[in-house]
Structures are given as C-alpha cells and as structure tokens.
C-alpha cells in the first residue's frame, strides 16, 4: 500500500490532479478493504482431516452426515452459530444452551429427529445407524 501511495504522489505531480487523485483514492480504498478482509478472516481455520481429529470410522461417517445436513446452520468447532447455535462442546455441559434441555444422547437425538423452532426434523432422512454415527461425531466436538 505504501508503494501505491508513493506512486500516486509521483503521478499527481506529473499529471492532472483530480484524475490521479481519484484513482489513488480508489486504489487506497481497495487496499484497505483487502487488508480488512484478510484480518477479518483470521479466525477461520483450515479444515482438519478425520485423521488429524483422531476420528474413528463411525465418527468419520457421522462427520459426513453432519457436513451434509447440519453444517449449513451449525458450526462444529465454534460456539457461534450460523442460523442455529454452534455445537462446540455440546455434550460438555449439563444442559443445551438454547433449550435448557439435558445435553444427552436422548434429548439431542429427539431434536435431530423431530426438529425444533426453525430446525427441520430428520426422522425421514436419517436411519438409526446414521443417527448413531452423527451422535458419535457430535461427542467429539
């Protein structure tokens, strides 16, 4: 950015001020936006592989189910959600954060099967094995 500003100062001295000033301001604004976007994305982590997370085959299968059905609304490794709550540590607490229901397999399975508020139910989509795989993965978060 310092080079762009230096170049603008040189151009301004040799050409029409308003035209070059306008271009320099646009260039500086774009550079600032790019810098801000880069800094804003700093909390985004590279997606770890199943092996890096230490997932067994059942948990890895659950992760694929999560990616296909849950990830669009729930972030797995964050307490910040998208449309629904983030699920990091969902089973680490006694109660679920929004509903206050017990954080156990029965309650979480019930929410997944029947849905809740804006969340659709997946009883017609996930078979019992899918549900067990998904729960196994959720326990790793």
CSV table of N, CA and C in Angstrom, one decimal:
chain,number,residue,atom,x,y,z
A,1,UNK,N,0.8,-1.2,0.0
A,1,UNK,CA,0.0,0.0,0.0
A,1,UNK,C,0.9,1.2,0.0
A,2,UNK,N,2.0,1.2,0.7
A,2,UNK,CA,2.9,2.3,0.8
A,2,UNK,C,3.4,2.7,-0.6
A,3,UNK,N,3.7,1.6,-1.4
A,3,UNK,CA,4.2,1.8,-2.8
A,3,UNK,C,3.1,2.5,-3.6
A,4,UNK,N,1.9,2.1,-3.5
A,4,UNK,CA,0.8,2.6,-4.2
A,4,UNK,C,0.6,4.1,-3.9
A,5,UNK,N,0.7,4.5,-2.6
A,5,UNK,CA,0.6,5.9,-2.2
A,5,UNK,C,1.8,6.7,-2.8
A,6,UNK,N,3.0,6.1,-2.7
A,6,UNK,CA,4.2,6.8,-3.3
A,6,UNK,C,4.0,7.0,-4.8
A,7,UNK,N,3.5,6.0,-5.5
A,7,UNK,CA,3.3,6.1,-6.9
A,7,UNK,C,2.3,7.2,-7.2
A,8,UNK,N,1.3,7.3,-6.4
A,8,UNK,CA,0.2,8.3,-6.6
A,8,UNK,C,0.8,9.7,-6.4
A,9,UNK,N,1.7,9.9,-5.4
A,9,UNK,CA,2.3,11.2,-5.2
A,9,UNK,C,3.1,11.6,-6.4
A,10,UNK,N,3.8,10.6,-7.0
A,10,UNK,CA,4.6,10.9,-8.2
A,10,UNK,C,3.7,11.3,-9.4
A,11,UNK,N,2.7,10.5,-9.6
A,11,UNK,CA,1.7,10.7,-10.7
A,11,UNK,C,1.0,12.1,-10.6
A,12,UNK,N,0.7,12.4,-9.4
A,12,UNK,CA,-0.1,13.6,-9.1
A,12,UNK,C,0.8,14.8,-9.5
A,13,UNK,N,2.1,14.7,-9.3
A,13,UNK,CA,3.0,15.8,-9.6
A,13,UNK,C,3.1,16.0,-11.1
A,14,UNK,N,2.9,14.9,-11.8
A,14,UNK,CA,3.2,15.0,-13.3
A,14,UNK,C,1.9,15.0,-14.1
A,15,UNK,N,0.7,14.9,-13.6
A,15,UNK,CA,-0.5,14.8,-14.4
A,15,UNK,C,-1.6,15.6,-13.8
A,16,UNK,N,-2.8,15.5,-14.4
A,16,UNK,CA,-3.9,16.2,-13.8
A,16,UNK,C,-4.2,15.7,-12.4
A,17,UNK,N,-4.4,16.6,-11.5
A,17,UNK,CA,-4.5,16.2,-10.1
A,17,UNK,C,-5.8,15.4,-9.8
A,18,UNK,N,-6.9,15.9,-10.3
A,18,UNK,CA,-8.2,15.3,-10.0
A,18,UNK,C,-8.3,13.8,-10.5
A,19,UNK,N,-7.8,13.6,-11.7
A,19,UNK,CA,-7.9,12.2,-12.2
A,19,UNK,C,-7.0,11.3,-11.4
A,20,UNK,N,-5.8,11.6,-11.2
A,20,UNK,CA,-4.9,10.7,-10.4
A,20,UNK,C,-5.3,10.6,-9.0
A,21,UNK,N,-5.7,11.7,-8.4
A,21,UNK,CA,-6.2,11.7,-7.0
A,21,UNK,C,-7.3,10.7,-6.9
A,22,UNK,N,-8.2,10.8,-7.8
A,22,UNK,CA,-9.4,9.9,-7.8
A,22,UNK,C,-8.9,8.4,-7.9
A,23,UNK,N,-8.0,8.1,-8.8
A,23,UNK,CA,-7.5,6.7,-8.9
A,23,UNK,C,-6.8,6.3,-7.7
A,24,UNK,N,-6.0,7.2,-7.1
A,24,UNK,CA,-5.2,6.8,-5.9
A,24,UNK,C,-6.2,6.5,-4.7
A,25,UNK,N,-7.2,7.3,-4.6
A,25,UNK,CA,-8.2,7.1,-3.5
A,25,UNK,C,-8.9,5.8,-3.7
A,26,UNK,N,-9.2,5.4,-4.9
A,26,UNK,CA,-9.9,4.2,-5.2
A,26,UNK,C,-8.9,3.0,-4.9
A,27,UNK,N,-7.6,3.2,-5.3
A,27,UNK,CA,-6.6,2.1,-5.0
A,27,UNK,C,-6.4,2.0,-3.5
A,28,UNK,N,-6.3,3.1,-2.8
A,28,UNK,CA,-6.1,3.0,-1.4
A,28,UNK,C,-7.3,2.4,-0.7
A,29,UNK,N,-8.5,2.7,-1.1
A,29,UNK,CA,-9.7,2.2,-0.5
A,29,UNK,C,-9.8,0.7,-0.8
A,30,UNK,N,-9.4,0.2,-2.0
A,30,UNK,CA,-9.4,-1.2,-2.3
A,30,UNK,C,-8.4,-1.9,-1.4
A,31,UNK,N,-7.2,-1.3,-1.3
A,31,UNK,CA,-6.1,-1.9,-0.5
A,31,UNK,C,-6.6,-2.0,1.0
A,32,UNK,N,-7.2,-1.0,1.5
A,32,UNK,CA,-7.7,-1.0,2.9
A,32,UNK,C,-8.8,-2.1,3.1
A,33,UNK,N,-9.7,-2.2,2.1
A,33,UNK,CA,-10.7,-3.3,2.2
A,33,UNK,C,-10.1,-4.7,2.1
A,34,UNK,N,-9.1,-4.9,1.3
A,34,UNK,CA,-8.5,-6.1,1.2
A,34,UNK,C,-7.8,-6.5,2.5
A,35,UNK,N,-7.1,-5.5,3.1
A,35,UNK,CA,-6.4,-5.7,4.3
A,35,UNK,C,-7.4,-6.0,5.4
A,36,UNK,N,-8.5,-5.3,5.5
A,36,UNK,CA,-9.6,-5.6,6.5
A,36,UNK,C,-10.1,-7.0,6.3
A,37,UNK,N,-10.4,-7.4,5.1
A,37,UNK,CA,-11.0,-8.7,4.8
A,37,UNK,C,-10.0,-9.8,5.2
A,38,UNK,N,-8.7,-9.5,5.0
A,38,UNK,CA,-7.7,-10.5,5.4
A,38,UNK,C,-7.7,-10.7,6.9
A,39,UNK,N,-7.7,-9.5,7.6
A,39,UNK,CA,-7.7,-9.6,9.1
A,39,UNK,C,-9.0,-10.2,9.6
A,40,UNK,N,-10.1,-9.9,9.0
A,40,UNK,CA,-11.4,-10.4,9.5
A,40,UNK,C,-11.5,-11.9,9.3
A,41,UNK,N,-10.8,-12.5,8.4
A,41,UNK,CA,-10.8,-13.9,8.2
A,41,UNK,C,-9.8,-14.7,9.0
A,42,UNK,N,-9.1,-14.0,9.9
A,42,UNK,CA,-8.1,-14.7,10.7
A,42,UNK,C,-8.6,-15.8,11.6
A,43,UNK,N,-9.9,-15.7,12.0
A,43,UNK,CA,-10.3,-16.8,12.9
A,43,UNK,C,-10.8,-18.0,12.2
A,44,UNK,N,-10.7,-18.0,10.9
A,44,UNK,CA,-11.1,-19.1,10.1
A,44,UNK,C,-9.9,-20.1,10.0
A,45,UNK,N,-10.2,-21.3,10.5
A,45,UNK,CA,-9.1,-22.3,10.5
A,45,UNK,C,-9.3,-23.2,9.3
A,46,UNK,N,-8.1,-23.8,8.9
A,46,UNK,CA,-8.1,-24.8,7.8
A,46,UNK,C,-8.9,-26.0,8.4
A,47,UNK,N,-9.7,-26.6,7.5
A,47,UNK,CA,-10.5,-27.8,7.9
A,47,UNK,C,-9.5,-28.9,8.1
A,48,UNK,N,-9.6,-29.5,9.3
A,48,UNK,CA,-8.7,-30.7,9.6
A,48,UNK,C,-9.3,-31.9,9.1
A,49,UNK,N,-8.4,-32.9,8.7
A,49,UNK,CA,-8.9,-34.2,8.2
A,49,UNK,C,-9.4,-35.0,9.4
A,50,UNK,N,-10.1,-36.1,9.0
A,50,UNK,CA,-10.6,-37.0,10.0
A,50,UNK,C,-9.4,-37.6,10.8
A,51,UNK,N,-8.3,-37.9,10.2
A,51,UNK,CA,-7.2,-38.4,10.9
A,51,UNK,C,-6.6,-37.4,11.9
A,52,UNK,N,-6.5,-36.1,11.4
A,52,UNK,CA,-6.0,-35.1,12.3
A,52,UNK,C,-6.9,-34.9,13.6
A,53,UNK,N,-8.2,-35.1,13.4
A,53,UNK,CA,-9.1,-35.0,14.5
A,53,UNK,C,-9.1,-36.3,15.3
A,54,UNK,N,-8.5,-37.3,14.9
A,54,UNK,CA,-8.5,-38.6,15.6
A,54,UNK,C,-9.8,-39.3,15.5
A,55,UNK,N,-10.6,-39.2,14.5
A,55,UNK,CA,-11.9,-39.8,14.4
A,55,UNK,C,-11.8,-41.2,14.0
A,56,UNK,N,-12.6,-42.0,14.6
A,56,UNK,CA,-12.7,-43.5,14.2
A,56,UNK,C,-13.7,-43.5,13.1
A,57,UNK,N,-13.8,-44.7,12.4
A,57,UNK,CA,-14.7,-44.8,11.3
A,57,UNK,C,-16.2,-44.4,11.5
A,58,UNK,N,-16.7,-44.7,12.7
A,58,UNK,CA,-18.1,-44.3,13.0
A,58,UNK,C,-18.2,-42.8,13.1
A,59,UNK,N,-17.2,-42.1,13.8
A,59,UNK,CA,-17.2,-40.7,13.9
A,59,UNK,C,-17.0,-40.0,12.6
A,60,UNK,N,-16.1,-40.6,11.7
A,60,UNK,CA,-15.9,-40.0,10.4
A,60,UNK,C,-17.2,-40.1,9.6
A,61,UNK,N,-17.9,-41.2,9.7
A,61,UNK,CA,-19.2,-41.3,9.0
A,61,UNK,C,-20.2,-40.3,9.5
A,62,UNK,N,-20.2,-40.0,10.8
A,62,UNK,CA,-21.0,-39.0,11.4
A,62,UNK,C,-20.7,-37.6,10.9
A,63,UNK,N,-19.4,-37.4,10.8
A,63,UNK,CA,-18.9,-36.1,10.3
A,63,UNK,C,-19.5,-35.8,8.8
A,64,UNK,N,-19.5,-36.9,8.0
A,64,UNK,CA,-20.0,-36.7,6.7
A,64,UNK,C,-21.5,-36.4,6.7
A,65,UNK,N,-22.2,-37.0,7.6
A,65,UNK,CA,-23.7,-36.7,7.8
A,65,UNK,C,-23.8,-35.3,8.3
A,66,UNK,N,-23.0,-34.9,9.2
A,66,UNK,CA,-23.0,-33.5,9.7
A,66,UNK,C,-22.8,-32.5,8.6
A,67,UNK,N,-21.8,-32.8,7.8
A,67,UNK,CA,-21.4,-31.9,6.7
A,67,UNK,C,-22.6,-31.8,5.7
A,68,UNK,N,-23.3,-32.9,5.5
A,68,UNK,CA,-24.4,-32.9,4.5
A,68,UNK,C,-25.7,-32.2,5.1
A,69,UNK,N,-26.0,-32.3,6.4
A,69,UNK,CA,-27.2,-31.9,6.9
A,69,UNK,C,-27.2,-30.8,8.0
A,70,UNK,N,-26.1,-30.7,8.7
A,70,UNK,CA,-26.1,-29.8,9.9
A,70,UNK,C,-25.2,-28.6,9.7
A,71,UNK,N,-24.2,-28.7,8.9
A,71,UNK,CA,-23.1,-27.7,8.8
A,71,UNK,C,-23.7,-26.3,8.3
A,72,UNK,N,-24.7,-26.4,7.5
A,72,UNK,CA,-25.2,-25.1,6.9
A,72,UNK,C,-25.8,-24.2,8.0
A,73,UNK,N,-26.2,-24.8,9.1
A,73,UNK,CA,-26.8,-23.9,10.2
A,73,UNK,C,-26.0,-24.0,11.5
A,74,UNK,N,-25.2,-25.0,11.7
A,74,UNK,CA,-24.4,-25.1,12.9
A,74,UNK,C,-22.9,-25.2,12.7
A,75,UNK,N,-22.1,-24.4,13.3
A,75,UNK,CA,-20.7,-24.5,13.2
A,75,UNK,C,-20.2,-25.6,14.2
A,76,UNK,N,-19.4,-26.5,13.7
A,76,UNK,CA,-19.0,-27.6,14.6
A,76,UNK,C,-18.0,-27.3,15.7
A,77,UNK,N,-17.0,-26.4,15.3
A,77,UNK,CA,-15.9,-26.1,16.3
A,77,UNK,C,-16.0,-24.7,16.8
A,78,UNK,N,-17.2,-24.2,16.9
A,78,UNK,CA,-17.3,-22.8,17.4
A,78,UNK,C,-18.6,-22.8,18.3
A,79,UNK,N,-18.6,-21.9,19.2
A,79,UNK,CA,-19.9,-21.7,20.0
A,79,UNK,C,-20.8,-20.7,19.3
A,80,UNK,N,-20.2,-20.0,18.3
A,80,UNK,CA,-21.0,-19.1,17.5
A,80,UNK,C,-21.7,-19.9,16.4
A,81,UNK,N,-23.0,-19.7,16.2
A,81,UNK,CA,-23.7,-20.4,15.2
A,81,UNK,C,-23.9,-19.7,13.9
A,82,UNK,N,-24.6,-20.3,13.0
A,82,UNK,CA,-25.0,-19.6,11.8
A,82,UNK,C,-26.4,-19.3,12.0
A,83,UNK,N,-27.3,-20.1,11.5
A,83,UNK,CA,-28.7,-20.0,11.8
A,83,UNK,C,-29.1,-20.6,13.1
A,84,UNK,N,-28.4,-21.7,13.5
A,84,UNK,CA,-28.6,-22.3,14.7
A,84,UNK,C,-27.4,-22.2,15.6
A,85,UNK,N,-27.4,-22.7,16.8
A,85,UNK,CA,-26.2,-22.5,17.7
A,85,UNK,C,-25.0,-23.3,17.2
A,86,UNK,N,-23.8,-22.8,17.6
A,86,UNK,CA,-22.6,-23.5,17.3
A,86,UNK,C,-22.6,-24.7,18.2
A,87,UNK,N,-22.0,-25.8,17.8
A,87,UNK,CA,-22.1,-27.1,18.6
A,87,UNK,C,-20.8,-27.5,19.3
A,88,UNK,N,-19.8,-26.6,19.3
A,88,UNK,CA,-18.6,-26.9,20.0
A,88,UNK,C,-18.9,-27.2,21.5
A,89,UNK,N,-18.5,-28.4,21.9
A,89,UNK,CA,-18.7,-28.7,23.3
A,89,UNK,C,-20.1,-29.0,23.7
A,90,UNK,N,-21.0,-29.4,22.8
A,90,UNK,CA,-22.4,-29.6,23.0
A,90,UNK,C,-22.6,-30.6,24.1
A,91,UNK,N,-21.8,-31.6,24.2
A,91,UNK,CA,-22.0,-32.6,25.3
A,91,UNK,C,-21.1,-32.4,26.5
A,92,UNK,N,-20.4,-31.2,26.5
A,92,UNK,CA,-19.5,-30.9,27.7
A,92,UNK,C,-20.3,-30.2,28.8
A,93,UNK,N,-21.5,-29.8,28.5
A,93,UNK,CA,-22.3,-29.1,29.5
A,93,UNK,C,-23.5,-30.0,29.9
A,94,UNK,N,-24.0,-29.7,31.1
A,94,UNK,CA,-25.2,-30.4,31.6
A,94,UNK,C,-26.4,-30.2,30.8
A,95,UNK,N,-26.6,-28.9,30.3
A,95,UNK,CA,-27.8,-28.6,29.5
A,95,UNK,C,-27.4,-27.9,28.2
A,96,UNK,N,-28.3,-28.1,27.2
A,96,UNK,CA,-28.1,-27.5,25.9
A,96,UNK,C,-28.3,-26.0,26.1
A,97,UNK,N,-27.5,-25.2,25.3
A,97,UNK,CA,-27.5,-23.7,25.6
A,97,UNK,C,-28.8,-23.0,25.3
A,98,UNK,N,-29.5,-23.3,24.2
A,98,UNK,CA,-30.8,-22.5,23.9
A,98,UNK,C,-32.0,-23.1,24.5
A,99,UNK,N,-32.1,-24.4,24.5
A,99,UNK,CA,-33.4,-25.0,25.0
A,99,UNK,C,-33.4,-25.3,26.5
A,100,UNK,N,-32.2,-25.4,27.1
A,100,UNK,CA,-32.1,-25.8,28.5
A,100,UNK,C,-32.4,-27.3,28.8
A,101,UNK,N,-32.6,-28.0,27.7
A,101,UNK,CA,-32.8,-29.5,27.8
A,101,UNK,C,-31.5,-30.2,28.2
A,102,UNK,N,-31.6,-31.3,28.9
A,102,UNK,CA,-30.3,-32.0,29.2
A,102,UNK,C,-29.5,-32.3,28.0
A,103,UNK,N,-28.2,-32.2,28.1
A,103,UNK,CA,-27.3,-32.4,27.0
A,103,UNK,C,-26.9,-33.9,27.0
A,104,UNK,N,-27.8,-34.7,26.5
A,104,UNK,CA,-27.5,-36.2,26.5
A,104,UNK,C,-28.0,-36.7,25.1
A,105,UNK,N,-27.6,-38.0,24.9
A,105,UNK,CA,-28.0,-38.6,23.6
A,105,UNK,C,-29.5,-38.6,23.3
A,106,UNK,N,-30.3,-38.9,24.3
A,106,UNK,CA,-31.7,-39.0,24.1
A,106,UNK,C,-32.3,-37.6,23.7
A,107,UNK,N,-32.0,-36.5,24.4
A,107,UNK,CA,-32.5,-35.2,24.0
A,107,UNK,C,-32.0,-34.7,22.7
A,108,UNK,N,-30.7,-34.9,22.4
A,108,UNK,CA,-30.1,-34.4,21.2
A,108,UNK,C,-30.7,-35.2,20.0
A,109,UNK,N,-30.8,-36.5,20.2
A,109,UNK,CA,-31.5,-37.4,19.1
A,109,UNK,C,-32.9,-36.9,18.8
A,110,UNK,N,-33.6,-36.6,19.9
A,110,UNK,CA,-35.0,-36.2,19.7
A,110,UNK,C,-35.1,-34.9,18.9
A,111,UNK,N,-34.2,-33.9,19.2
A,111,UNK,CA,-34.1,-32.7,18.5
A,111,UNK,C,-33.8,-32.9,17.0
A,112,UNK,N,-32.8,-33.8,16.8
A,112,UNK,CA,-32.4,-34.1,15.4
A,112,UNK,C,-33.6,-34.8,14.7
A,113,UNK,N,-34.3,-35.7,15.3
A,113,UNK,CA,-35.4,-36.5,14.7
A,113,UNK,C,-36.6,-35.6,14.4
A,114,UNK,N,-37.0,-34.8,15.3
A,114,UNK,CA,-38.2,-34.0,15.2
A,114,UNK,C,-38.1,-32.6,14.9
A,115,UNK,N,-36.8,-32.0,15.1
A,115,UNK,CA,-36.6,-30.6,14.8
A,115,UNK,C,-37.0,-29.8,16.0
A,116,UNK,N,-36.8,-28.5,15.8
A,116,UNK,CA,-37.1,-27.6,16.9
A,116,UNK,C,-37.1,-26.2,16.3
A,117,UNK,N,-38.1,-25.4,16.6
A,117,UNK,CA,-38.2,-24.0,16.1
A,117,UNK,C,-38.0,-24.0,14.6
A,118,UNK,N,-36.9,-23.4,14.1
A,118,UNK,CA,-36.6,-23.3,12.7
A,118,UNK,C,-35.9,-24.5,12.1
A,119,UNK,N,-35.4,-25.4,13.0
A,119,UNK,CA,-34.7,-26.6,12.6
A,119,UNK,C,-35.7,-27.7,12.1
A,120,UNK,N,-35.4,-28.2,10.9
A,120,UNK,CA,-36.3,-29.3,10.4
A,120,UNK,C,-36.0,-30.6,11.1
A,121,UNK,N,-36.9,-31.5,11.1
A,121,UNK,CA,-36.6,-32.8,11.7
A,121,UNK,C,-36.0,-33.7,10.6
A,122,UNK,N,-35.2,-34.7,11.0
A,122,UNK,CA,-34.6,-35.6,10.1
A,122,UNK,C,-35.0,-37.0,10.3
A,123,UNK,N,-36.1,-37.3,10.9
A,123,UNK,CA,-36.5,-38.6,11.1
A,123,UNK,C,-36.8,-39.4,9.8
A,124,UNK,N,-37.1,-38.7,8.8
A,124,UNK,CA,-37.4,-39.4,7.5
A,124,UNK,C,-36.1,-39.4,6.6
A,125,UNK,N,-35.1,-38.8,7.1
A,125,UNK,CA,-33.8,-38.7,6.3
A,125,UNK,C,-32.7,-39.6,6.8
A,126,UNK,N,-32.6,-39.6,8.2
A,126,UNK,CA,-31.5,-40.4,8.8
A,126,UNK,C,-32.1,-41.7,9.4
A,127,UNK,N,-31.4,-42.8,9.0
A,127,UNK,CA,-31.8,-44.1,9.6
A,127,UNK,C,-31.1,-44.2,11.0
A,128,UNK,N,-31.4,-45.3,11.8
A,128,UNK,CA,-30.9,-45.4,13.1
A,128,UNK,C,-29.3,-45.4,13.1
A,129,UNK,N,-28.7,-46.1,12.1
A,129,UNK,CA,-27.2,-46.1,12.1
A,129,UNK,C,-26.7,-44.7,11.8
A,130,UNK,N,-27.3,-44.0,10.9
A,130,UNK,CA,-26.9,-42.6,10.7
A,130,UNK,C,-26.9,-41.8,11.9
A,131,UNK,N,-28.0,-42.0,12.7
A,131,UNK,CA,-28.2,-41.2,13.9
A,131,UNK,C,-27.1,-41.6,14.9
A,132,UNK,N,-26.7,-42.8,15.0
A,132,UNK,CA,-25.6,-43.2,15.9
A,132,UNK,C,-24.3,-42.7,15.5
A,133,UNK,N,-24.1,-42.7,14.2
A,133,UNK,CA,-22.8,-42.1,13.6
A,133,UNK,C,-22.7,-40.6,13.9
A,134,UNK,N,-23.8,-39.9,13.7
A,134,UNK,CA,-23.9,-38.5,13.9
A,134,UNK,C,-23.6,-38.2,15.4
A,135,UNK,N,-24.3,-38.9,16.3
A,135,UNK,CA,-24.1,-38.7,17.7
A,135,UNK,C,-22.6,-38.9,18.1
A,136,UNK,N,-22.0,-40.0,17.5
A,136,UNK,CA,-20.6,-40.3,17.8
A,136,UNK,C,-19.8,-39.1,17.4
A,137,UNK,N,-20.0,-38.5,16.3
A,137,UNK,CA,-19.3,-37.3,15.9
A,137,UNK,C,-19.5,-36.1,16.8
A,138,UNK,N,-20.8,-35.9,17.1
A,138,UNK,CA,-21.1,-34.7,18.0
A,138,UNK,C,-20.4,-34.8,19.3
A,139,UNK,N,-20.1,-36.0,19.8
A,139,UNK,CA,-19.4,-36.2,21.1
A,139,UNK,C,-17.9,-35.8,20.9
A,140,UNK,N,-17.4,-35.7,19.7
A,140,UNK,CA,-16.0,-35.3,19.6
A,140,UNK,C,-15.9,-33.8,19.5
A,141,UNK,N,-17.0,-33.0,19.4
A,141,UNK,CA,-16.9,-31.6,19.3
A,141,UNK,C,-16.6,-30.9,20.6
